[in-house]
PDB file of C-alpha atoms in Angstrom:
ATOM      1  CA  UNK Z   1       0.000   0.000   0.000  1.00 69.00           C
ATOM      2  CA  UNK Z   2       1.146   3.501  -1.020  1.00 87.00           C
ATOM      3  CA  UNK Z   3       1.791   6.494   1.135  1.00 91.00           C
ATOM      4  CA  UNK Z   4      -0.815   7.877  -0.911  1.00 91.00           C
ATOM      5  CA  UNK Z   5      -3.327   5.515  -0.110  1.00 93.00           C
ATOM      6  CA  UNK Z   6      -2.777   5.153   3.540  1.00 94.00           C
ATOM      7  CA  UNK Z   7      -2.641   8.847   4.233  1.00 95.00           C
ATOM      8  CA  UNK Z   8      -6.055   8.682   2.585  1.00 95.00           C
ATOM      9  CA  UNK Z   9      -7.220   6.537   5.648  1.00 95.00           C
ATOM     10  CA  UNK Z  10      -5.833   9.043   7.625  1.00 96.00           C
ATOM     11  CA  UNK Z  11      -8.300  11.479   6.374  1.00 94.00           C
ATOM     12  CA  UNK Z  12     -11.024   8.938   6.373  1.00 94.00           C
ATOM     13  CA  UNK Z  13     -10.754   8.244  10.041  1.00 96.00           C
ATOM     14  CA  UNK Z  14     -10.951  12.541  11.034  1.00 94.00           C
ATOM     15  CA  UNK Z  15     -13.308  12.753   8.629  1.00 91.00           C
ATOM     16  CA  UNK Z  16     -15.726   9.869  10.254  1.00 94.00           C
ATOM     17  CA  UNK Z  17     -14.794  11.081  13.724  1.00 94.00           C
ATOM     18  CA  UNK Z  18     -15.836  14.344  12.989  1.00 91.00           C
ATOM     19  CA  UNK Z  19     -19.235  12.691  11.723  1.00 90.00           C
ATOM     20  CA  UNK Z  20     -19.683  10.013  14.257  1.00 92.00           C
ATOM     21  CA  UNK Z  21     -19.520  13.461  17.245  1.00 92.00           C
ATOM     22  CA  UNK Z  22     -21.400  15.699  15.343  1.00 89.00           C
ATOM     23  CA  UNK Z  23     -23.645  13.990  12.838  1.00 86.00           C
ATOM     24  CA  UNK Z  24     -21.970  15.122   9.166  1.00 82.00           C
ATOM     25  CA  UNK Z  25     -19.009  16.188   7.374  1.00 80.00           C
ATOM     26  CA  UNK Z  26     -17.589  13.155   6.447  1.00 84.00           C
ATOM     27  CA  UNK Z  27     -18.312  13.580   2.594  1.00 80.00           C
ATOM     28  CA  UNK Z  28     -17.444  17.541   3.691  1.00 77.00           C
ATOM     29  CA  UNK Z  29     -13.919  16.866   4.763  1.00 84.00           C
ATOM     30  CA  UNK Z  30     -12.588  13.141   2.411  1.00 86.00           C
ATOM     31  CA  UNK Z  31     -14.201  14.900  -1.478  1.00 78.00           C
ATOM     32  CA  UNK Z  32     -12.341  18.368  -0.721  1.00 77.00           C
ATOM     33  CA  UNK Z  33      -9.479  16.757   0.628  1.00 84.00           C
ATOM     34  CA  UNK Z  34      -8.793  13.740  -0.591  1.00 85.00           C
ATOM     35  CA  UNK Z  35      -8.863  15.164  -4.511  1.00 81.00           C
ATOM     36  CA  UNK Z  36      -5.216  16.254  -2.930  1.00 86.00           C
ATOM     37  CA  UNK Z  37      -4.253  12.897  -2.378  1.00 90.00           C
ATOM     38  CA  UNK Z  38      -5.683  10.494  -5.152  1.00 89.00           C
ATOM     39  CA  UNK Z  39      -7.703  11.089  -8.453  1.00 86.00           C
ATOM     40  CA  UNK Z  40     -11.307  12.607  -8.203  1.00 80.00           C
ATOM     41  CA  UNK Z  41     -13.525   9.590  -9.410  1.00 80.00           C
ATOM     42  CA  UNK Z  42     -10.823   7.023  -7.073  1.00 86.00           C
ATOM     43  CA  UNK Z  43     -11.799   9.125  -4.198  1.00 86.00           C
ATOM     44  CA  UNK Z  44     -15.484   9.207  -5.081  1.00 81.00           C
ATOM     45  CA  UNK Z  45     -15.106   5.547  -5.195  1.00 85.00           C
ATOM     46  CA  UNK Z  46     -13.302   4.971  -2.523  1.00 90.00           C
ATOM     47  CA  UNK Z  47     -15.321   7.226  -0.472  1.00 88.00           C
ATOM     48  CA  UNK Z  48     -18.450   5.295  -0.914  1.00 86.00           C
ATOM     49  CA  UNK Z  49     -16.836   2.297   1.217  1.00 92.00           C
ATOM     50  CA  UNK Z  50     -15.816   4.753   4.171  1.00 93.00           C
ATOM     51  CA  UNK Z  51     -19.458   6.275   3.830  1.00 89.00           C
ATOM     52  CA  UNK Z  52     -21.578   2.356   4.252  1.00 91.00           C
ATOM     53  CA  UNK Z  53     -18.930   1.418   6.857  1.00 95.00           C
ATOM     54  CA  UNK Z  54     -19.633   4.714   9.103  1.00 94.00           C
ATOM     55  CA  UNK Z  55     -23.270   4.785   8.917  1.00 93.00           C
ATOM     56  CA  UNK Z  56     -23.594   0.741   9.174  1.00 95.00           C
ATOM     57  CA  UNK Z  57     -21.475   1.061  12.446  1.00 95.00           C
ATOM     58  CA  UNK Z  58     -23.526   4.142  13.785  1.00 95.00           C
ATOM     59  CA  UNK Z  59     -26.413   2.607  13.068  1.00 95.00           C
ATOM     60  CA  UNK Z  60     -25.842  -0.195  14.971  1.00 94.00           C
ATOM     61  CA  UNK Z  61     -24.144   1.400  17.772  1.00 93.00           C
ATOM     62  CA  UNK Z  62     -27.088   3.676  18.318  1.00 93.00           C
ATOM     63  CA  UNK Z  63     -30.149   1.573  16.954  1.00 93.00           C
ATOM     64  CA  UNK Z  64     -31.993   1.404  20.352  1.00 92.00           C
ATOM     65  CA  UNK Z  65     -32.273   5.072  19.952  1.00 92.00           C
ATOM     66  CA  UNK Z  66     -33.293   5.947  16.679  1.00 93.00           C
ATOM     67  CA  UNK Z  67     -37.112   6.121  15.353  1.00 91.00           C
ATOM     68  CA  UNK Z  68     -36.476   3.414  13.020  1.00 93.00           C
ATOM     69  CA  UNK Z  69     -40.060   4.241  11.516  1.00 91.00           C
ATOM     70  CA  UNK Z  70     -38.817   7.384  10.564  1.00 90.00           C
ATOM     71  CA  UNK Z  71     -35.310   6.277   9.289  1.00 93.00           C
ATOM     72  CA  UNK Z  72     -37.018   3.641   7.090  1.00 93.00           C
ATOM     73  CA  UNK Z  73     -39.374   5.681   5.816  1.00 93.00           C
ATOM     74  CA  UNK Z  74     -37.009   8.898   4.584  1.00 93.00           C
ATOM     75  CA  UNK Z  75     -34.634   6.178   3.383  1.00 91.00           C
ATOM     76  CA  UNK Z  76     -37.562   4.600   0.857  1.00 92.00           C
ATOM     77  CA  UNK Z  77     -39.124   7.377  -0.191  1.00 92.00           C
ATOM     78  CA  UNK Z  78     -35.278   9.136  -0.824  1.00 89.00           C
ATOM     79  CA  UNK Z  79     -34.257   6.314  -3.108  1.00 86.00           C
ATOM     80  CA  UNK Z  80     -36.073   7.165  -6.559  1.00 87.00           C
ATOM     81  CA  UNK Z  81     -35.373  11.056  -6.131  1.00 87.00           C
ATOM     82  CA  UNK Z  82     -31.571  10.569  -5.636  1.00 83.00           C
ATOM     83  CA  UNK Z  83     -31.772   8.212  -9.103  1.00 80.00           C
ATOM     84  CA  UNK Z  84     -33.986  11.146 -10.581  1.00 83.00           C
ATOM     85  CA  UNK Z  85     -31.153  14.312  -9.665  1.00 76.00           C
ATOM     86  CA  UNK Z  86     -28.785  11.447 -10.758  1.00 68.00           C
ATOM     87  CA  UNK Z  87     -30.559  11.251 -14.304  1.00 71.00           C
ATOM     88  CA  UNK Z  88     -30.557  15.535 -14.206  1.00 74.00           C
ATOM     89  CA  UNK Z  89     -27.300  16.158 -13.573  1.00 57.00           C
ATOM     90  CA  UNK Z  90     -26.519  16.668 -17.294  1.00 60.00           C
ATOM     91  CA  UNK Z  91     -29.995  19.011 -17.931  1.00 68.00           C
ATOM     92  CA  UNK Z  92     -29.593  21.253 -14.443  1.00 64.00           C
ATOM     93  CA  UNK Z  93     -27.454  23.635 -13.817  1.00 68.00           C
ATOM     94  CA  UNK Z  94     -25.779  22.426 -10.634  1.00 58.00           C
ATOM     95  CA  UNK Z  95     -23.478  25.036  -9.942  1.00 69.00           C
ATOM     96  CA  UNK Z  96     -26.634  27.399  -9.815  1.00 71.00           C
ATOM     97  CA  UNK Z  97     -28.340  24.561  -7.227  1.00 65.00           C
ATOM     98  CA  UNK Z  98     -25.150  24.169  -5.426  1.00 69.00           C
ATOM     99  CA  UNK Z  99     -25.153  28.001  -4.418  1.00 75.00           C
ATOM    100  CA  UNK Z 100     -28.652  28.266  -4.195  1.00 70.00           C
ATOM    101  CA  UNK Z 101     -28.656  25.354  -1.587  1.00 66.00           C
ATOM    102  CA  UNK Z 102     -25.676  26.792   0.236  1.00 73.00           C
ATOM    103  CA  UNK Z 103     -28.000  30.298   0.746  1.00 76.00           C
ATOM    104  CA  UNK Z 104     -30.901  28.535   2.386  1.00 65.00           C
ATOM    105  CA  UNK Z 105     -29.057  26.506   4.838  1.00 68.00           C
ATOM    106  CA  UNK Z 106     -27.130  30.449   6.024  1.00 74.00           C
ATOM    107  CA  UNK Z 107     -30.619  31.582   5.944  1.00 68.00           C
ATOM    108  CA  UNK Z 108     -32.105  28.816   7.945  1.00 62.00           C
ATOM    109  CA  UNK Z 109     -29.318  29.087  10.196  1.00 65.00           C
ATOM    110  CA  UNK Z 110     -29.476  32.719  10.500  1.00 67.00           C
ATOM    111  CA  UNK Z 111     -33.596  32.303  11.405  1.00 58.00           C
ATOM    112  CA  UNK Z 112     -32.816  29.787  14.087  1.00 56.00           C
ATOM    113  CA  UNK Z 113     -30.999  32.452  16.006  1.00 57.00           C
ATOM    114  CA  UNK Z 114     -33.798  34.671  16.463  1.00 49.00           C
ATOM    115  CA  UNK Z 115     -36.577  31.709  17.602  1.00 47.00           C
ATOM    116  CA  UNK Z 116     -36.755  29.773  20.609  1.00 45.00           C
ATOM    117  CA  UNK Z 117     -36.529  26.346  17.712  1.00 51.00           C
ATOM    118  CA  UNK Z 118     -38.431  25.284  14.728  1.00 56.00           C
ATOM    119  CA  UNK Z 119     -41.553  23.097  15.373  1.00 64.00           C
ATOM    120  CA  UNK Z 120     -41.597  19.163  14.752  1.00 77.00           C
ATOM    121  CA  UNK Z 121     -41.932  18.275  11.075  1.00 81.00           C
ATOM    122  CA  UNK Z 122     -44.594  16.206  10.391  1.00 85.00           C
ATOM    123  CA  UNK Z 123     -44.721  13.007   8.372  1.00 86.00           C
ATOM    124  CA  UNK Z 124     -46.062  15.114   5.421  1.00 89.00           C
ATOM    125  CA  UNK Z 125     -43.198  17.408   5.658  1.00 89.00           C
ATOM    126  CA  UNK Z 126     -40.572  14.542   6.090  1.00 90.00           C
ATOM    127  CA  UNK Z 127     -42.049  12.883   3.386  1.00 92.00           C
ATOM    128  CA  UNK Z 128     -41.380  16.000   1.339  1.00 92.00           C
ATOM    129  CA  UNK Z 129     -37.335  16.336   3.050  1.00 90.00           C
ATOM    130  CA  UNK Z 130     -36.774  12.862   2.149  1.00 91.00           C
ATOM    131  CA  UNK Z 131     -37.663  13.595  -1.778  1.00 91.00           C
ATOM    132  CA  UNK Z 132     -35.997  16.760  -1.226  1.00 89.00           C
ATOM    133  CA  UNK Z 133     -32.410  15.101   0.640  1.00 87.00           C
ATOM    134  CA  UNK Z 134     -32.933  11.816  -2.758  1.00 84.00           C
ATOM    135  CA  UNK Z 135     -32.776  14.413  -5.343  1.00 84.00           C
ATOM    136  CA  UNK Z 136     -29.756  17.164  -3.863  1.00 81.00           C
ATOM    137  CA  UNK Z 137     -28.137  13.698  -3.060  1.00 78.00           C
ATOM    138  CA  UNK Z 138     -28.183  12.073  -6.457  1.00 74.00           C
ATOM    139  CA  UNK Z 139     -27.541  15.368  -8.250  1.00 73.00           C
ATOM    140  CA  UNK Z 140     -24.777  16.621  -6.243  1.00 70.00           C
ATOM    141  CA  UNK Z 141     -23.257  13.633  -4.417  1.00 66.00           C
ATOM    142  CA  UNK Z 142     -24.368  14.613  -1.183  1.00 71.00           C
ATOM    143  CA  UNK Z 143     -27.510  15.846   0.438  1.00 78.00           C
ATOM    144  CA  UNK Z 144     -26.700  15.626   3.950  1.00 79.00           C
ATOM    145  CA  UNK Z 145     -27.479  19.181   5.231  1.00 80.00           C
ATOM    146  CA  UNK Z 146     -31.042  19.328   4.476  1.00 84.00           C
ATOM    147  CA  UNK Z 147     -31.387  16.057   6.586  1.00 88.00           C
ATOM    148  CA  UNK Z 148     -29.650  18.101   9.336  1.00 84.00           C
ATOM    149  CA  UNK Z 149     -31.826  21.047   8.604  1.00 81.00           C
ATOM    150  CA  UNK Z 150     -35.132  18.322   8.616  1.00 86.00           C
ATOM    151  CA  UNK Z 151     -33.850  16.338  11.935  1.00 89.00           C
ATOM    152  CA  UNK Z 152     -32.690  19.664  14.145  1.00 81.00           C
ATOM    153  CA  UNK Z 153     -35.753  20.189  15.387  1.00 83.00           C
ATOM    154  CA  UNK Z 154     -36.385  16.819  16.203  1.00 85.00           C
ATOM    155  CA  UNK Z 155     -35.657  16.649  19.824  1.00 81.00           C
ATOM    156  CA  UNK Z 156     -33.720  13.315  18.998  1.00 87.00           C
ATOM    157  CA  UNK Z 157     -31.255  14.165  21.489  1.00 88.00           C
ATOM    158  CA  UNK Z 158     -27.144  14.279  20.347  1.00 90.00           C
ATOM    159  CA  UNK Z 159     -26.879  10.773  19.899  1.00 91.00           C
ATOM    160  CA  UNK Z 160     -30.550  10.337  18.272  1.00 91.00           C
ATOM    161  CA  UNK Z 161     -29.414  13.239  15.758  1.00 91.00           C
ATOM    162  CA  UNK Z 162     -26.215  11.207  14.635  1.00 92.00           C
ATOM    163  CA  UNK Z 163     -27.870   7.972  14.729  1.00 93.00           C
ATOM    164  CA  UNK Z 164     -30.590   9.077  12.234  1.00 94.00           C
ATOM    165  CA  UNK Z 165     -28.383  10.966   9.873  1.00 92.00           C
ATOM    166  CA  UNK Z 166     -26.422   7.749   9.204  1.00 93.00           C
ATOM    167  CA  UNK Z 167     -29.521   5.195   8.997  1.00 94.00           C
ATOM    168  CA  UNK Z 168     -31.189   7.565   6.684  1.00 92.00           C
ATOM    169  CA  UNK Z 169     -28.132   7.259   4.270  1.00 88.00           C
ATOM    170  CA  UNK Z 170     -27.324   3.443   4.582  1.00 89.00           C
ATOM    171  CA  UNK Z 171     -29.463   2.692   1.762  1.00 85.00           C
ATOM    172  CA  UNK Z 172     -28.143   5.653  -0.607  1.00 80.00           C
ATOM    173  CA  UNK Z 173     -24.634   4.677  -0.111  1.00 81.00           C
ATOM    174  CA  UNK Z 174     -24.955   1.013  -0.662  1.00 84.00           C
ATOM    175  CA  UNK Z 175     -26.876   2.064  -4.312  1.00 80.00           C
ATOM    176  CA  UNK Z 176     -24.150   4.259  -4.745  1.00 77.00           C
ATOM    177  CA  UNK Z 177     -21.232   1.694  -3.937  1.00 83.00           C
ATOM    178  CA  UNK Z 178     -23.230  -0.865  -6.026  1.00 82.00           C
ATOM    179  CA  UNK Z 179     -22.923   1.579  -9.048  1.00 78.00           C
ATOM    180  CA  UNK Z 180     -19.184   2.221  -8.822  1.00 81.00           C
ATOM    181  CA  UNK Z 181     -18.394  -1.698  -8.912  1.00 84.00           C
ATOM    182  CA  UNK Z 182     -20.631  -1.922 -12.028  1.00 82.00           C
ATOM    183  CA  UNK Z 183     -18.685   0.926 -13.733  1.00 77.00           C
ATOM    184  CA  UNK Z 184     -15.279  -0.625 -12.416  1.00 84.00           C
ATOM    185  CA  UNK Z 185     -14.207   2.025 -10.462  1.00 81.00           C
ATOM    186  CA  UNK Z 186     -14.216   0.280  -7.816  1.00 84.00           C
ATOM    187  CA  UNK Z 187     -11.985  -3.525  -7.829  1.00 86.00           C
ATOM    188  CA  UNK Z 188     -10.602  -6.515  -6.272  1.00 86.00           C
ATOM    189  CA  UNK Z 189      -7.230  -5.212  -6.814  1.00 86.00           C
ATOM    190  CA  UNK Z 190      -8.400  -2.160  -4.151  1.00 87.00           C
ATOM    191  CA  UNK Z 191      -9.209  -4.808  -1.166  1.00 89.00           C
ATOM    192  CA  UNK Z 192      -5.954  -3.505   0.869  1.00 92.00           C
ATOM    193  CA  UNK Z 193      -7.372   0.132   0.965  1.00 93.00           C
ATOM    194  CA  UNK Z 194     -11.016  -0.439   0.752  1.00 94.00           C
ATOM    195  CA  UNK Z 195     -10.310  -3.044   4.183  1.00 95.00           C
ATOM    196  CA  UNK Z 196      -8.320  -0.145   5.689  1.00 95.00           C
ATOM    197  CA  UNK Z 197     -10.817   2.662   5.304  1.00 95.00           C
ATOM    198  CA  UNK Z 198     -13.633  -0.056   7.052  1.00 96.00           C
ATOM    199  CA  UNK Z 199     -11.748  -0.376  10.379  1.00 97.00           C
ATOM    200  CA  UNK Z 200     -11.209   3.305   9.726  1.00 96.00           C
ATOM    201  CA  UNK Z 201     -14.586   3.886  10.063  1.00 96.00           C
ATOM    202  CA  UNK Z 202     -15.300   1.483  12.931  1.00 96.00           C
ATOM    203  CA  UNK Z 203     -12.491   2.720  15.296  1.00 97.00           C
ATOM    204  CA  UNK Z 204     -13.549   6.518  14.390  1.00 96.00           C
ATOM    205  CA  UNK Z 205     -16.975   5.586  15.469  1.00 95.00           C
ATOM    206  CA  UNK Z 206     -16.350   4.077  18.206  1.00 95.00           C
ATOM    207  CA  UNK Z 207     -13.748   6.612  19.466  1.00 96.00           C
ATOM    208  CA  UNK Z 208     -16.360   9.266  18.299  1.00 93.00           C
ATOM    209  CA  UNK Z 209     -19.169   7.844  20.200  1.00 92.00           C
ATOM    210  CA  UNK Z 210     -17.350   7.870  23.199  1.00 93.00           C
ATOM    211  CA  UNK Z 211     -16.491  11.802  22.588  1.00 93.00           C
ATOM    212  CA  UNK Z 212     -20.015  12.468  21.931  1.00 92.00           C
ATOM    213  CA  UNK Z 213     -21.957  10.767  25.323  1.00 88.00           C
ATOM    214  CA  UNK Z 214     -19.443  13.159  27.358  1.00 90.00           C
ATOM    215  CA  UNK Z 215     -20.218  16.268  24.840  1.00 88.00           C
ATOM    216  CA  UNK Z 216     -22.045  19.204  26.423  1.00 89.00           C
ATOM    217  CA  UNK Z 217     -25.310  20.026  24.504  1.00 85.00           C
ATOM    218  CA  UNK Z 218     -24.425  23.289  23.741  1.00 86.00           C
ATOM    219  CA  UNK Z 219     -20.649  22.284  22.392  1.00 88.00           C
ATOM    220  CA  UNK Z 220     -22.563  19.866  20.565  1.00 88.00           C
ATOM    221  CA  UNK Z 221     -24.747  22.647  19.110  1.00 82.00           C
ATOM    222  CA  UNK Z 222     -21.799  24.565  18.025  1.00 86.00           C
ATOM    223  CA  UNK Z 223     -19.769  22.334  16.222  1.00 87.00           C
ATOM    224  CA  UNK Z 224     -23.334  21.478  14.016  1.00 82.00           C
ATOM    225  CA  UNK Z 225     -23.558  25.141  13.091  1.00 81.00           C
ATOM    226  CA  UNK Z 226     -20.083  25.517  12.413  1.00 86.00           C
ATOM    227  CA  UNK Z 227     -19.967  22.644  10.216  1.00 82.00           C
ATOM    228  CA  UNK Z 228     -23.299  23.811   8.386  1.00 79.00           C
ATOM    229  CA  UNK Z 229     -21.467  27.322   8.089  1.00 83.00           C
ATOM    230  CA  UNK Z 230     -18.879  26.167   6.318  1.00 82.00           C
ATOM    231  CA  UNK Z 231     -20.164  23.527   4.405  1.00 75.00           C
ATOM    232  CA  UNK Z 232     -23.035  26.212   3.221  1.00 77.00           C
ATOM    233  CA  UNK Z 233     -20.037  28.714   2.375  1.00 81.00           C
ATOM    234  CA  UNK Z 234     -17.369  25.754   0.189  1.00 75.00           C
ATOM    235  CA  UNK Z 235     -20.885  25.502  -1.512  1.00 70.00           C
ATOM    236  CA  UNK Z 236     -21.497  29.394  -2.609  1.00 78.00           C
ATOM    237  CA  UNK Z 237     -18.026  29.433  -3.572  1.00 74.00           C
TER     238      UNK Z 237
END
């Protein structure tokens, strides 16, 4: 195994860590990065394994907590909108999307400073998040923030929150690793690195679960909004 290839599992492990205390930015922190360290579609690729082994393992660690009726739900109804904004990403312009998505999440954020919290969506209005997180998901490669957006107000708890932003995206990433071995991006001869970047994942969420049961609520808090600052901002630019 290359230097290359096992400084990627560097970044794979901080990048789940960071997701397995505060719900997201593991997509944020290995698809900037890691186009530094290997080739764009090879990191894509290789990305998808990190993603199915982090939200497999915090789905299990925390699956006495989440409302699996809810996480099975979102996940179903998610699936045919991330294959539709897969099947637009030729006819929309996603650059104009990108930045348009990265100005509601600073507005939302900005709103949520000046209320006292957003009331509970409904099932009608997760229904409508789930086709909403499917489509920014298949058309952009992630869709992560507007599940954080949909689940904040939740009252899930710290652990709930990060337990139902990865079962919500088990079934996306395993479509999405499915496709990459059909192309051939992703192959047998990749079984060193792919292995590496699972017990990656698994020690990062373990470590990171640990971190987050000790983790104030309103450090907790914090590090969400940060991360939805600047993941809303490397969007706009």
């Amino acid at each position: 195994m290359t230097a290359d290839y096992l400084l990627f599992i560097l970044l794979g492990f901080t990048a789940t860590l960071i997701s397995a205390v505060f719900g997201l930015g593991t997509a944020l922190v290995t698809l900037s990065l890691g186009a530094w360290i290997l080739p764009v579609k090879e990191v894509i690729a290789l990305s998808a394994v990190l993603f199915v082994a982090s939200t497999l393992a915090k789905s299990l660690l925390y699956r006495q907590i989440i409302p699996w009726r809810a996480a099975i739900g979102i996940s179903v109804i998610s699936l045919p909108f991330a294959w539709l904004g897969g099947l637009c990403v030729d006819a929309v312009q996603a650059d104009l999307l990108r930045r348009l998505l990265g100005l509601m999440v600073l507005a939302s954020l900005a709103m949520s400073r000046f209320s006292c919290g957003g009331a509970k969506p409904g099932p009608v209005t997760l229904a409508f998040g789930a086709g909403i997180y499917g489509f920014i998901s298949g058309l952009l490669g992630s869709g992560n923030l507007i599940k954080a957006l949909l689940f904040r107000p939740m009252a899930l708890g710290q652990t709930g929150f990060v337990g139902m932003m990865a079962a919500t995206s088990v079934l996306t990433n395993v479509g999405k690793l499915g496709a990459y071995v059909q192309v051939g991006l992703l192959t047998r001869e990749q079984w060193m690195i792919m292995g590496g970047l699972i017990a990656a994942a698994v020690l990062a969420v373990i470590v990171g679960g640990a971190v987050l049961v000790r983790l104030e609520a309103r450090r907790f808090e914090l590090g969400l909004q940060v991360i939805l600052v600047i993941s809303a901002l490397l969007l706009l630019l």
